Structure formats: structure tokens, C-alpha cells
Coordinates of C-alpha atoms and ligand atoms in Angstrom, one line a residue:
M1 CA 126.4 64.3 45.3
N2 CA 127.8 67.2 46.9
A3 CA 125.6 67.7 49.8
T4 CA 126.4 71.6 49.6
M5 CA 125.2 71.9 46.0
S6 CA 122.3 73.6 45.8
H7 CA 119.0 72.3 43.6
T8 CA 116.5 74.7 45.0
S9 CA 113.7 76.3 43.1
A10 CA 112.7 79.6 44.0
A11 CA 109.6 78.3 45.6
S12 CA 111.4 76.0 47.9
L13 CA 111.6 76.4 51.6
D14 CA 115.2 74.6 51.8
P15 CA 118.1 76.6 52.7
A16 CA 120.2 78.0 49.7
D17 CA 123.4 77.0 51.9
W18 CA 123.5 73.9 53.7
T19 CA 126.9 74.4 55.1
Q20 CA 125.9 77.7 57.0
L21 CA 122.3 76.0 58.2
R22 CA 124.6 73.0 59.5
A23 CA 126.6 75.4 61.5
Q24 CA 123.6 77.1 62.9
G25 CA 121.6 74.0 63.7
H26 CA 124.5 72.7 65.5
R27 CA 124.3 76.0 67.7
M28 CA 120.9 75.5 68.2
L29 CA 121.7 71.9 69.7
D30 CA 124.7 72.9 71.6
D31 CA 122.5 75.8 73.3
M32 CA 119.8 73.1 74.3
F33 CA 122.5 71.0 75.9
D34 CA 123.8 73.8 77.8
H35 CA 120.5 74.8 78.8
L36 CA 119.5 71.2 80.0
A37 CA 123.0 70.9 81.8
G38 CA 123.0 74.1 83.6
L39 CA 119.3 73.7 84.8
R40 CA 119.8 73.6 88.7
D41 CA 121.6 77.0 88.8
K42 CA 118.8 78.9 87.1
P43 CA 115.3 80.0 88.6
V44 CA 112.5 77.3 87.8
W45 CA 110.3 79.8 86.8
Q46 CA 110.4 83.8 86.2
P47 CA 107.9 86.5 85.7
I48 CA 107.5 87.4 81.9
P49 CA 108.6 91.1 81.4
D50 CA 105.9 93.3 80.0
A51 CA 108.3 94.1 76.9
V52 CA 108.9 90.5 76.3
R53 CA 105.1 89.9 76.3
G54 CA 104.8 92.8 74.0
A55 CA 107.3 91.9 71.5
F56 CA 105.2 89.1 70.3
A57 CA 102.4 91.3 69.5
E58 CA 104.2 92.0 65.9
P59 CA 102.4 91.9 62.5
M60 CA 102.9 88.5 60.3
P61 CA 106.1 88.8 58.4
S62 CA 105.9 88.8 54.9
A63 CA 110.0 88.9 54.5
P64 CA 112.2 86.4 56.0
T65 CA 114.1 86.9 59.1
P66 CA 117.7 85.0 59.3
L67 CA 117.2 81.7 61.3
A68 CA 120.2 82.7 63.6
E69 CA 118.0 85.9 64.5
A70 CA 114.9 84.0 65.4
H71 CA 116.9 81.7 67.3
Q72 CA 118.5 84.6 69.1
R73 CA 114.8 85.7 69.9
F74 CA 114.1 82.1 71.2
M75 CA 116.9 82.0 73.7
R76 CA 116.4 85.8 74.9
D77 CA 112.7 85.9 74.7
V78 CA 111.1 82.5 75.3
L79 CA 113.2 80.1 76.8
P80 CA 113.8 81.9 80.0
Y81 CA 110.2 82.2 80.5
S82 CA 108.7 78.9 80.0
V83 CA 106.8 76.5 82.8
G84 CA 110.4 75.2 84.0
N85 CA 109.2 71.7 84.2
T86 CA 112.7 70.5 83.0
H87 CA 113.9 72.1 86.4
P88 CA 114.5 69.7 89.4
R89 CA 112.8 71.9 91.7
F90 CA 109.8 72.0 89.4
M91 CA 107.0 70.0 91.7
G92 CA 103.9 71.6 90.2
W93 CA 100.8 69.9 89.0
V94 CA 102.1 66.3 87.4
H95 CA 104.8 67.3 84.7
G96 CA 107.3 65.0 83.5
G97 CA 110.9 66.3 83.3
G98 CA 111.7 65.3 79.7
T99 CA 114.8 63.7 78.5
A100 CA 117.6 64.7 76.2
E101 CA 117.4 61.7 74.0
G102 CA 113.5 62.4 73.8
M103 CA 114.4 65.8 72.5
L104 CA 116.8 64.4 69.9
A105 CA 114.1 62.0 68.8
E106 CA 112.0 64.7 68.2
M107 CA 114.3 66.2 65.8
L108 CA 114.6 63.0 64.0
A109 CA 110.8 62.7 63.7
A110 CA 110.7 66.1 62.5
G111 CA 113.1 65.3 59.9
L112 CA 111.5 62.6 58.5
N113 CA 108.2 64.6 58.6
A114 CA 106.5 61.5 59.5
N115 CA 102.9 61.2 59.2
L116 CA 101.6 58.1 61.2
G117 CA 97.9 58.2 60.2
G118 CA 98.6 55.1 58.0
R119 CA 100.3 53.5 55.3
D120 CA 103.1 50.8 55.2
Q121 CA 106.1 52.6 57.0
M122 CA 108.6 51.4 59.3
P123 CA 107.6 54.4 61.7
L124 CA 104.4 52.5 62.3
E125 CA 106.0 49.2 63.2
L126 CA 107.8 51.2 66.2
E127 CA 104.3 52.5 67.3
K128 CA 103.1 48.6 67.0
Q129 CA 105.8 47.6 69.1
M130 CA 104.9 49.9 71.8
V131 CA 101.7 48.9 71.7
R132 CA 102.9 45.1 72.2
W133 CA 105.1 46.2 74.9
M134 CA 102.4 48.1 76.8
A135 CA 100.3 45.1 76.2
E136 CA 103.0 43.0 78.0
L137 CA 103.6 45.4 80.6
F138 CA 100.0 45.7 82.0
G139 CA 99.1 42.1 81.4
F140 CA 96.9 42.7 78.3
P141 CA 96.0 39.7 75.9
Q142 CA 97.6 39.6 72.1
T143 CA 94.2 41.1 70.9
A144 CA 95.1 44.4 72.5
G145 CA 95.0 47.5 70.4
G146 CA 96.8 50.9 71.3
L147 CA 97.3 54.3 70.0
F148 CA 99.3 57.4 70.7
V149 CA 97.3 60.5 71.2
T150 CA 98.1 64.0 72.8
G151 CA 97.4 63.0 76.5
S152 CA 95.4 61.3 78.8
S153 CA 92.7 63.8 78.2
M154 CA 92.2 62.7 74.9
A155 CA 93.1 58.6 75.7
N156 CA 90.4 58.9 78.3
L157 CA 87.9 60.3 75.8
V158 CA 89.0 57.7 73.2
G159 CA 88.2 55.0 76.3
V160 CA 85.0 56.5 77.0
L161 CA 83.8 56.4 73.1
V162 CA 85.1 52.9 72.9
A163 CA 82.9 51.7 75.9
R164 CA 79.9 54.0 74.6
T165 CA 80.1 52.1 71.0
S166 CA 80.7 48.7 72.9
A167 CA 77.5 49.2 74.8
L168 CA 75.3 50.7 72.1
G169 CA 76.4 48.7 69.1
G170 CA 78.1 50.1 65.9
Q171 CA 74.6 51.1 64.7
S172 CA 74.7 53.8 67.4
R173 CA 77.6 55.8 65.2
K174 CA 74.8 56.3 62.5
T175 CA 71.8 56.7 64.6
G176 CA 73.3 58.8 67.2
V177 CA 73.2 58.3 71.2
E178 CA 69.7 59.2 71.5
R179 CA 68.2 57.0 68.9
A180 CA 70.5 54.0 69.5
G181 CA 67.9 52.5 71.8
G182 CA 70.4 51.1 74.3
G183 CA 68.6 52.3 77.4
E184 CA 69.8 55.2 79.8
L185 CA 73.5 54.8 80.1
V186 CA 75.3 55.9 83.4
A187 CA 79.1 55.9 84.2
Y188 CA 80.8 56.0 87.4
T189 CA 84.2 57.3 88.4
S190 CA 85.2 58.5 91.9
A191 CA 85.1 62.1 93.3
A192 CA 88.8 62.3 93.1
A193 CA 88.9 61.5 89.3
H194 CA 90.6 63.9 86.8
G195 CA 87.9 66.3 85.4
C196 CA 88.8 64.9 81.9
I197 CA 86.6 61.9 82.7
A198 CA 83.4 64.2 82.9
Q199 CA 84.6 66.0 79.9
A200 CA 84.5 63.0 78.0
M201 CA 81.2 62.3 79.0
S202 CA 80.2 65.7 77.9
I203 CA 82.0 65.4 74.3
S204 CA 80.5 61.9 73.9
G205 CA 77.1 63.0 74.1
L206 CA 76.2 61.3 77.3
G207 CA 76.4 64.1 79.2
T208 CA 77.8 64.7 82.8
D209 CA 74.3 64.1 84.5
A210 CA 74.9 60.5 83.4
L211 CA 78.3 60.4 85.4
R212 CA 78.2 59.2 89.0
L213 CA 81.0 60.7 91.2
V214 CA 81.3 58.1 94.0
P215 CA 82.8 59.3 97.2
V216 CA 86.3 58.6 98.4
D217 CA 87.3 56.8 101.7
A218 CA 89.9 58.4 104.1
D219 CA 92.5 57.4 101.6
H220 CA 91.0 59.0 98.8
R221 CA 90.3 55.9 97.0
M222 CA 87.0 55.3 95.4
D223 CA 84.5 53.8 98.2
I224 CA 83.6 50.4 96.8
V225 CA 80.5 49.8 99.1
Q226 CA 79.2 53.0 97.8
L227 CA 79.9 52.3 94.2
R228 CA 78.0 49.0 94.5
A229 CA 75.0 50.8 96.2
M230 CA 75.0 53.4 93.3
V231 CA 75.2 50.3 90.4
W232 CA 72.5 48.8 92.2
A233 CA 70.1 51.8 92.9
D234 CA 70.6 52.6 89.0
M235 CA 69.8 49.2 88.1
A236 CA 66.8 49.1 90.1
A237 CA 65.8 52.3 88.2
G238 CA 66.0 50.8 84.8
R239 CA 69.3 52.6 83.9
R240 CA 72.0 50.9 82.7
P241 CA 75.5 51.3 83.8
F242 CA 77.9 50.9 81.1
L243 CA 81.4 52.2 82.3
I244 CA 83.1 52.1 85.5
A245 CA 86.3 54.4 85.5
G246 CA 89.0 53.9 88.1
T247 CA 92.0 55.9 88.7
A248 CA 95.5 54.8 89.4
G249 CA 97.3 57.8 90.8
T250 CA 94.8 60.7 91.3
V251 CA 96.2 63.8 90.2
D252 CA 95.4 65.7 93.8
T253 CA 96.9 63.0 96.0
G254 CA 98.3 60.2 94.0
S255 CA 95.8 57.4 95.4
V256 CA 95.1 54.5 93.7
D257 CA 91.6 52.8 93.5
D258 CA 91.0 49.3 94.6
L259 CA 91.2 48.1 90.7
N260 CA 90.4 44.5 91.4
A261 CA 87.3 45.4 93.6
I262 CA 86.0 47.9 90.6
A263 CA 87.0 44.9 88.3
D264 CA 84.6 42.7 90.0
V265 CA 81.7 45.3 90.3
A266 CA 82.0 46.0 86.4
R267 CA 81.8 42.4 85.7
T268 CA 79.0 41.9 87.9
C269 CA 76.9 44.7 86.2
G270 CA 78.4 44.1 82.5
A271 CA 80.0 47.5 82.6
W272 CA 83.2 48.4 80.4
F273 CA 86.1 48.7 83.1
H274 CA 88.5 51.6 82.3
V275 CA 91.6 52.7 84.1
D276 CA 92.8 56.4 84.0
G277 CA 96.3 55.8 84.8
A278 CA 97.8 58.8 83.3
Y279 CA 100.6 59.5 85.4
G280 CA 100.5 56.4 87.8
A281 CA 100.1 53.6 85.3
L282 CA 103.8 53.5 84.4
G283 CA 104.4 52.9 88.1
M284 CA 104.5 49.5 86.7
L285 CA 108.1 49.8 85.8
S286 CA 108.9 50.3 89.7
P287 CA 109.0 47.1 91.8
E288 CA 107.9 49.3 94.8
V289 CA 104.6 50.9 92.8
A290 CA 103.6 47.8 90.8
P291 CA 101.9 45.7 93.6
K292 CA 99.9 49.0 94.3
L293 CA 98.4 48.9 90.7
A294 CA 96.8 45.1 91.0
G295 CA 93.9 44.7 88.9
I296 CA 95.0 47.0 86.1
E297 CA 95.6 44.0 84.0
R298 CA 91.8 43.5 84.2
A299 CA 90.9 46.8 82.4
D300 CA 88.9 47.0 79.3
S301 CA 90.9 50.1 78.4
L302 CA 94.0 52.1 79.8
A303 CA 94.7 55.6 79.5
L304 CA 98.3 56.6 80.4
D305 CA 100.7 59.4 79.6
F306 CA 104.7 58.8 78.7
H307 CA 105.0 62.5 79.0
K308 CA 104.6 62.3 83.0
W309 CA 106.5 59.4 85.0
G310 CA 107.9 58.4 81.6
Q311 CA 109.7 61.4 81.1
V312 CA 109.1 61.3 77.4
P313 CA 109.1 65.1 76.0
Y314 CA 105.5 66.6 75.5
D315 CA 103.2 65.3 74.3
A316 CA 103.0 61.3 74.4
G317 CA 99.5 60.3 75.7
F318 CA 98.3 56.7 75.0
I319 CA 95.4 54.5 75.1
L320 CA 95.6 50.8 75.4
V321 CA 92.5 48.9 74.5
R322 CA 91.9 45.0 75.7
D323 CA 90.7 44.1 72.2
Q324 CA 91.3 46.2 69.0
A325 CA 88.2 45.0 67.4
D326 CA 86.3 47.2 70.1
Q327 CA 88.5 50.1 68.8
L328 CA 88.0 49.5 65.3
A329 CA 84.2 49.3 66.1
A330 CA 84.3 52.8 67.5
F331 CA 86.5 54.5 65.0
A332 CA 86.9 52.7 61.6
T333 CA 85.3 54.5 58.7
P334 CA 85.5 53.7 54.9
A335 CA 86.8 56.5 52.9
A336 CA 87.8 56.4 49.1
Y337 CA 90.9 58.3 49.7
L338 CA 91.9 56.0 52.5
S339 CA 91.3 52.8 50.5
R340 CA 93.6 50.0 51.4
H341 CA 95.6 47.8 49.5
D342 CA 97.6 44.3 50.1
R343 CA 100.7 45.7 48.4
G344 CA 102.4 48.9 48.1
L345 CA 102.5 52.0 50.3
A346 CA 98.6 51.7 51.0
A347 CA 99.3 48.2 52.8
G348 CA 99.3 47.5 56.3
S349 CA 95.7 47.9 57.4
P350 CA 94.5 48.4 60.0
W351 CA 96.2 52.0 60.4
P352 CA 96.0 54.1 63.4
C353 CA 93.4 56.4 61.7
D354 CA 90.9 53.2 62.3
L355 CA 91.8 53.2 66.0
G356 CA 91.1 56.7 67.1
P357 CA 89.8 60.5 65.8
D358 CA 92.9 61.6 64.6
L359 CA 94.2 61.3 60.7
S360 CA 97.3 63.2 60.4
R361 CA 99.5 62.4 63.5
G362 CA 103.2 62.8 64.3
F363 CA 105.8 60.2 65.3
R364 CA 105.3 60.2 69.2
A365 CA 106.4 56.8 69.2
L366 CA 110.1 57.6 68.3
K367 CA 110.7 59.8 71.4
T368 CA 109.2 57.1 73.4
W369 CA 111.2 54.6 72.1
F370 CA 114.4 56.3 72.5
T371 CA 113.8 57.3 75.9
L372 CA 112.9 53.5 76.7
V373 CA 115.7 51.9 74.9
S374 CA 118.4 54.6 75.8
H375 CA 117.5 54.0 79.7
G376 CA 116.2 50.5 79.8
T377 CA 112.9 49.9 81.8
D378 CA 115.2 49.2 85.1
R379 CA 116.5 53.0 85.1
M380 CA 113.0 54.2 84.2
G381 CA 111.5 52.2 86.9
A382 CA 114.4 53.3 89.4
A383 CA 113.4 57.1 88.9
I384 CA 109.9 56.3 89.6
T385 CA 110.7 54.8 92.7
H386 CA 113.2 57.4 93.5
S387 CA 110.5 60.0 93.4
C388 CA 108.3 57.9 95.6
E389 CA 111.2 58.0 98.2
L390 CA 111.5 61.8 97.8
A391 CA 107.7 62.1 98.7
R392 CA 108.5 60.1 101.9
H393 CA 111.4 62.4 102.6
L394 CA 109.2 65.5 102.3
Q395 CA 106.7 64.1 104.1
A396 CA 109.3 63.6 107.0
R397 CA 110.4 67.1 106.6
V398 CA 106.7 68.4 107.0
L399 CA 106.2 66.2 110.3
A400 CA 109.3 67.3 111.8
E401 CA 108.2 71.2 111.1
P402 CA 105.9 72.6 113.8
E403 CA 104.8 75.3 111.4
L404 CA 104.1 72.8 108.9
E405 CA 101.3 70.1 108.7
M406 CA 100.3 67.1 106.4
L407 CA 96.6 67.5 104.6
A408 CA 96.8 63.9 102.9
P409 CA 98.2 60.5 103.3
V410 CA 101.2 60.0 100.7
A411 CA 100.3 57.2 98.4
L412 CA 103.0 57.5 95.8
N413 CA 104.9 60.8 94.9
I414 CA 102.4 63.6 95.7
V415 CA 102.7 65.3 98.9
N416 CA 99.7 67.9 100.1
F417 CA 100.8 70.0 103.1
R418 CA 100.5 73.4 104.4
F419 CA 101.9 76.0 106.5
R420 CA 99.9 76.6 109.6
A421 CA 98.1 79.9 110.2
E422 CA 98.0 82.2 113.1
D423 CA 94.6 82.5 114.8
G424 CA 92.3 84.9 112.6
Q425 CA 94.6 84.3 109.7
D426 CA 93.1 82.7 106.7
A427 CA 94.9 79.7 106.0
D428 CA 93.8 79.3 102.6
A429 CA 94.9 82.8 101.4
L430 CA 98.3 82.5 103.3
N431 CA 98.8 79.2 101.6
T432 CA 98.0 80.3 98.2
E433 CA 100.4 83.5 98.6
I434 CA 103.3 81.3 99.9
V435 CA 102.9 79.3 96.8
A436 CA 103.0 82.3 94.4
D437 CA 106.0 83.7 96.7
L438 CA 107.6 80.5 95.8
H439 CA 107.1 80.7 92.3
E440 CA 108.4 84.4 91.9
S441 CA 111.3 83.6 93.7
G442 CA 112.5 81.0 91.3
V443 CA 113.6 78.7 94.0
A444 CA 110.9 76.0 93.9
V445 CA 107.5 75.6 92.2
P446 CA 105.0 73.4 93.9
S447 CA 101.3 74.4 92.9
T448 CA 98.1 74.4 95.2
T449 CA 94.8 72.3 95.1
R450 CA 92.1 71.8 97.7
V451 CA 92.3 68.8 99.8
K452 CA 89.0 68.4 101.8
G453 CA 88.0 71.8 101.0
Q454 CA 91.4 73.1 102.5
V455 CA 94.3 74.7 100.3
A456 CA 97.0 72.9 100.1
I457 CA 100.7 73.3 98.7
R458 CA 100.9 70.2 96.5
A459 CA 104.3 69.0 95.6
A460 CA 104.2 66.3 92.6
I461 CA 107.6 64.8 92.3
V462 CA 107.6 63.4 89.0
N463 CA 110.9 65.0 87.5
H464 CA 113.7 62.4 87.6
R465 CA 116.3 65.2 88.2
T466 CA 114.8 65.9 91.7
V467 CA 116.9 65.2 94.9
A468 CA 116.5 65.5 98.6
S469 CA 118.5 68.7 98.7
D470 CA 115.9 70.2 96.2
I471 CA 113.1 69.1 98.5
D472 CA 114.9 70.8 101.2
M473 CA 115.4 74.0 99.6
M474 CA 111.9 74.0 98.8
V475 CA 110.4 73.4 102.5
D476 CA 113.1 76.0 103.7
A477 CA 111.8 78.5 101.3
A478 CA 108.1 77.8 102.1
L479 CA 108.9 78.4 105.8
A480 CA 110.8 81.7 105.2
F481 CA 107.8 82.8 103.1
G482 CA 105.3 81.4 105.6
R483 CA 106.8 83.3 108.6
R484 CA 107.3 86.5 106.8
R485 CA 103.6 86.2 106.0
R486 CA 102.8 85.6 109.6
R487 CA 105.0 88.5 110.8
A488 CA 103.2 90.7 108.2
H489 CA 99.7 89.5 109.5
G490 CA 100.7 89.8 113.1
A491 CA 102.0 93.4 112.2
S492 CA 98.7 94.3 110.5
V493 CA 96.5 92.9 113.2
S494 CA 98.4 94.3 116.3
P495 CA 96.7 97.7 116.2
A496 CA 93.3 96.3 116.1
S497 CA 94.1 94.1 119.0
S498 CA 95.8 97.0 120.9
E499 CA 92.8 99.0 120.4
L500 CA 90.8 96.2 122.0
A501 CA 93.1 96.1 124.7
A502 CA 92.7 99.7 125.4
Ligands
PLP601 C1 97.5 64.5 83.9 C2 96.3 63.6 83.9 C3 95.2 63.6 83.3 C4 95.1 64.3 82.0 O1 96.2 64.0 81.0 P1 96.7 65.1 80.1 O2 98.0 64.4 79.7 O3 97.3 66.3 81.0 O4 95.8 65.2 79.1 C5 94.2 62.6 83.4 N1 94.1 62.1 84.6 C6 94.9 62.1 85.5 C7 95.0 61.3 86.9 C8 96.2 62.9 85.3 O5 97.1 62.9 86.1

């Protein structure tokens, strides 16, 4: 059949002319390749002009716009004003850099319009293979179940929900938490844990009051002595520890909890051992980082993101559960319209919709598979090792500059530092301004956080494109902005101090 021949009805949304669409599609692809190949010469981020923001307040269109025109608007009004996490000098928050292969895979997945809620289809075999690969990578048994989700916020929620059902029994899904008769459930995570653990407690109906935030030690790791004491006190008071969530790579400083010690405590008190490995877990691919994750193989469930250190384009979160039966117990629900068969397209049970809250879901496994197979795990691991080396390079630069100081130890790839303020100058405000100056300059994008109550300039080096000279440019620019603000401060306080002198 001639591919250019049109068989469209008036209701179809297919193009009238595939040849024209093909040419336009190639232009769009070329534009994206040009963008990715030329990242380094562009600003990391730039403020959105009012006119550009305002242009998207238009009414919903009733008539068609040519694709070429929509594409032009994307190139002119959207692409230049995005977050910039593909850029080698993006070090803000914990964002992955993406890959061209992952981008192409997204196009293929969208072309299939694959819905991975269930049914007997090859796309699901790719997802199952990814579950087996992750079980192997993290030393989980063959009983393991897994599921792609949006991100680790959702993966941690799934982990908490599986732990809750495991503690209260399947009947609790019917009676609700209150009338399940499982006693007063309490959970533990460190004070440095991500806020989504508390959010998961809230969403699960257990409440954040039932989450104990265990203090951290000088290295920002969960204090195990305190954990034991808190567990013991709760048990003595008749409460029931049901979940301990360790973190492999805290979002603020990259610290890794002592997972073996937490596993021991969890075993002693009969609690579920969950690991939030959102960004750090894939450090398992790096021979340098892997030993720091010892004990992760003992987790009952593990949340991780392929879209951070795994460099897969957003979004690609993942939950791995030691025993798939626990996941099924928490989520599988019979429904007539989802009935299974042993043959035909309705075969292949269990389906992903039995393992988590989503029914319709995209083909996240494809971009993850493309990224992994096109680079191989050695190169993926080398990129992770390299980002840790760059963090040590940044630490060395900070230590060599008298105007800068470190605020936390470097565990993996996250560096917290700051510009020293002058006497009488507010250091928190100063460093907050320096980071905003950096953003607006387009030179580099770190973010801020608070470490022991102090505002830190936080550089999370995740992007595989970052090199040492990018780190140097960020440090040089931070120094320049810090000096300028210190001079300005000196100028603004000098009249007052001269008055004092007079
Ligand atoms: C990023 C992160 C999360 C949240 O994951 P999302 O993918 O953004 O939902 C949770 N925990 C840690 C430690 C993280 O770094």
C-alpha cells in the first residue's frame, strides 16, 4: 500500500498528507538534536519574559493551527524557558540530565500509544525484564515484584501502602485502618528523609503523627542508637512499629543510612524495612558507590528513580517489592471489565494494575530499556562515579577559597557550601541572593537548602554532561556575585559606621 495514500474520514485526526508530516517531523527531531548538541553554549536558565508568559493566556482554539506553527511557538516560547536540567551546569535540586536515546524511545512509545495497565503484550515483557534486572541488581529474590510509577514520591507511597496492608492484613482494605484492629501503628524514618515519606503516611490514613523522625548523626545518617530507643519506647507503650524507612542518598546531603543496622532493628521488632533510594540506589551500578549501599539487599521494598542518576527522561520512578504477593495483597482488585483469561489478549495475569494504584499507564520501561541497552551498565555506572569525583573536585575548590566554607560532609555527589558573610551581614540572605544571581546570570544553577539551620548553596551533580570546568565556572561565578554583594553591603553600612565613629 502506498504510504502516502489517504484513507482518512472527516473524524480522523490523522494527517491528510503524511509526506508533509514526515518532513515536519524530521525538522522537529533535528531541532531537538541541535538543541541537545549545543547546550553548553546556552544559558542554563533564563527568566520568562512577561510577553511570552502572557501569550499562553489565549482561549482554547476551535480551529486547527498548522503543526509547523505550533512547533515554531514551542521553539521560540517554551524550549528556551524550561528548567535547564539537560544543561551541564545545572546542579540544582536532584535532576537527571536525560539522554537522546531515551527521548527517541519516548517517541516510539507514544507512536505505539502503549497502555501498560495490563493485557498480553510485548511492552509488558520489557517491564517485567526490568523488574528482573532490578531484582538482580539489588540482590532481591526471584519472588520480587516491581512497577514503574511517576517518581519516588509515588514509589515511596506504594511502599508504605504495601507495608500497611502487610501489617494490618488484607481485610483492612475493606474495614479501613481504624477498624482493622491492628493496634496503633508507628513508623520511623530519619530527620533527613524526604518529605514524601511523611506525605505517604498522611495519604495512607495513618497520619504523620505516627511517623517518628529519628535524629541524624554528624554525617547526616539515621542515629541507630536513637532508633532503637524510640522503637523500644513505642513498644513499651503498647504501640506497634510496622515500618522503618531508611534512605540511600538523602536529598539534602547525599548521606546513606546504615541499611544493615536498620534491617537488624526492623527484624527484631517485626517491622517492614523500606529503603528510599530515589536517587542513590542506582549508585549500585558504580563500583565506587555500591559498597556504601550494603544492606539494601535486605529491604522489603525499595523506591528508586531512573530519571535521576539513571538519566532516563522524566518520568521514570520505580518500586521494587521483595515478594510480589505482598504487592498483590495491597492492590489487586477484581473487576468484571478487567477479567483475565488464559488465552487471547486478556491473558498474562497478574497485570501492573494489580500491583499499584494506576490502571492506564505509559511505556516508561521503553525509555529505560533504551537508555540501559544503548549505554550498558558499565558506562551508566561510570557516569555515576564521575559525578562523585566532580563533587570532590568542588569540595577541593571550596576548601581552597578562603571566602567559601563547606557546610556538610560530601557523601556522594551533593556539595553544600556557602560564601562567608561579613560581620553584621546576614549569611542566609546573602547566599540565597547569590543563588538567585547565579540563576539569572544563566551561568550555572545550584539550589539552596538548610543544613543545621543555615542556608547552603547546594550543588547536586547528577548530569552526565557535567565536567570539571563547569564546576569551576559555577564556583568562579558564585565568588564574583558574593564579592559584589559584600561590597554593596560594605557600601550600605559604611555611612552608619562612620556616623558611629563621629
Ligand atoms: C527525588 C527524591 C524523592 C522524590 O522523588 P520524585 O521522583 O521527585 O517523586 C524522594 N526521596 C529522595 C531521597 C529523593 O532524592
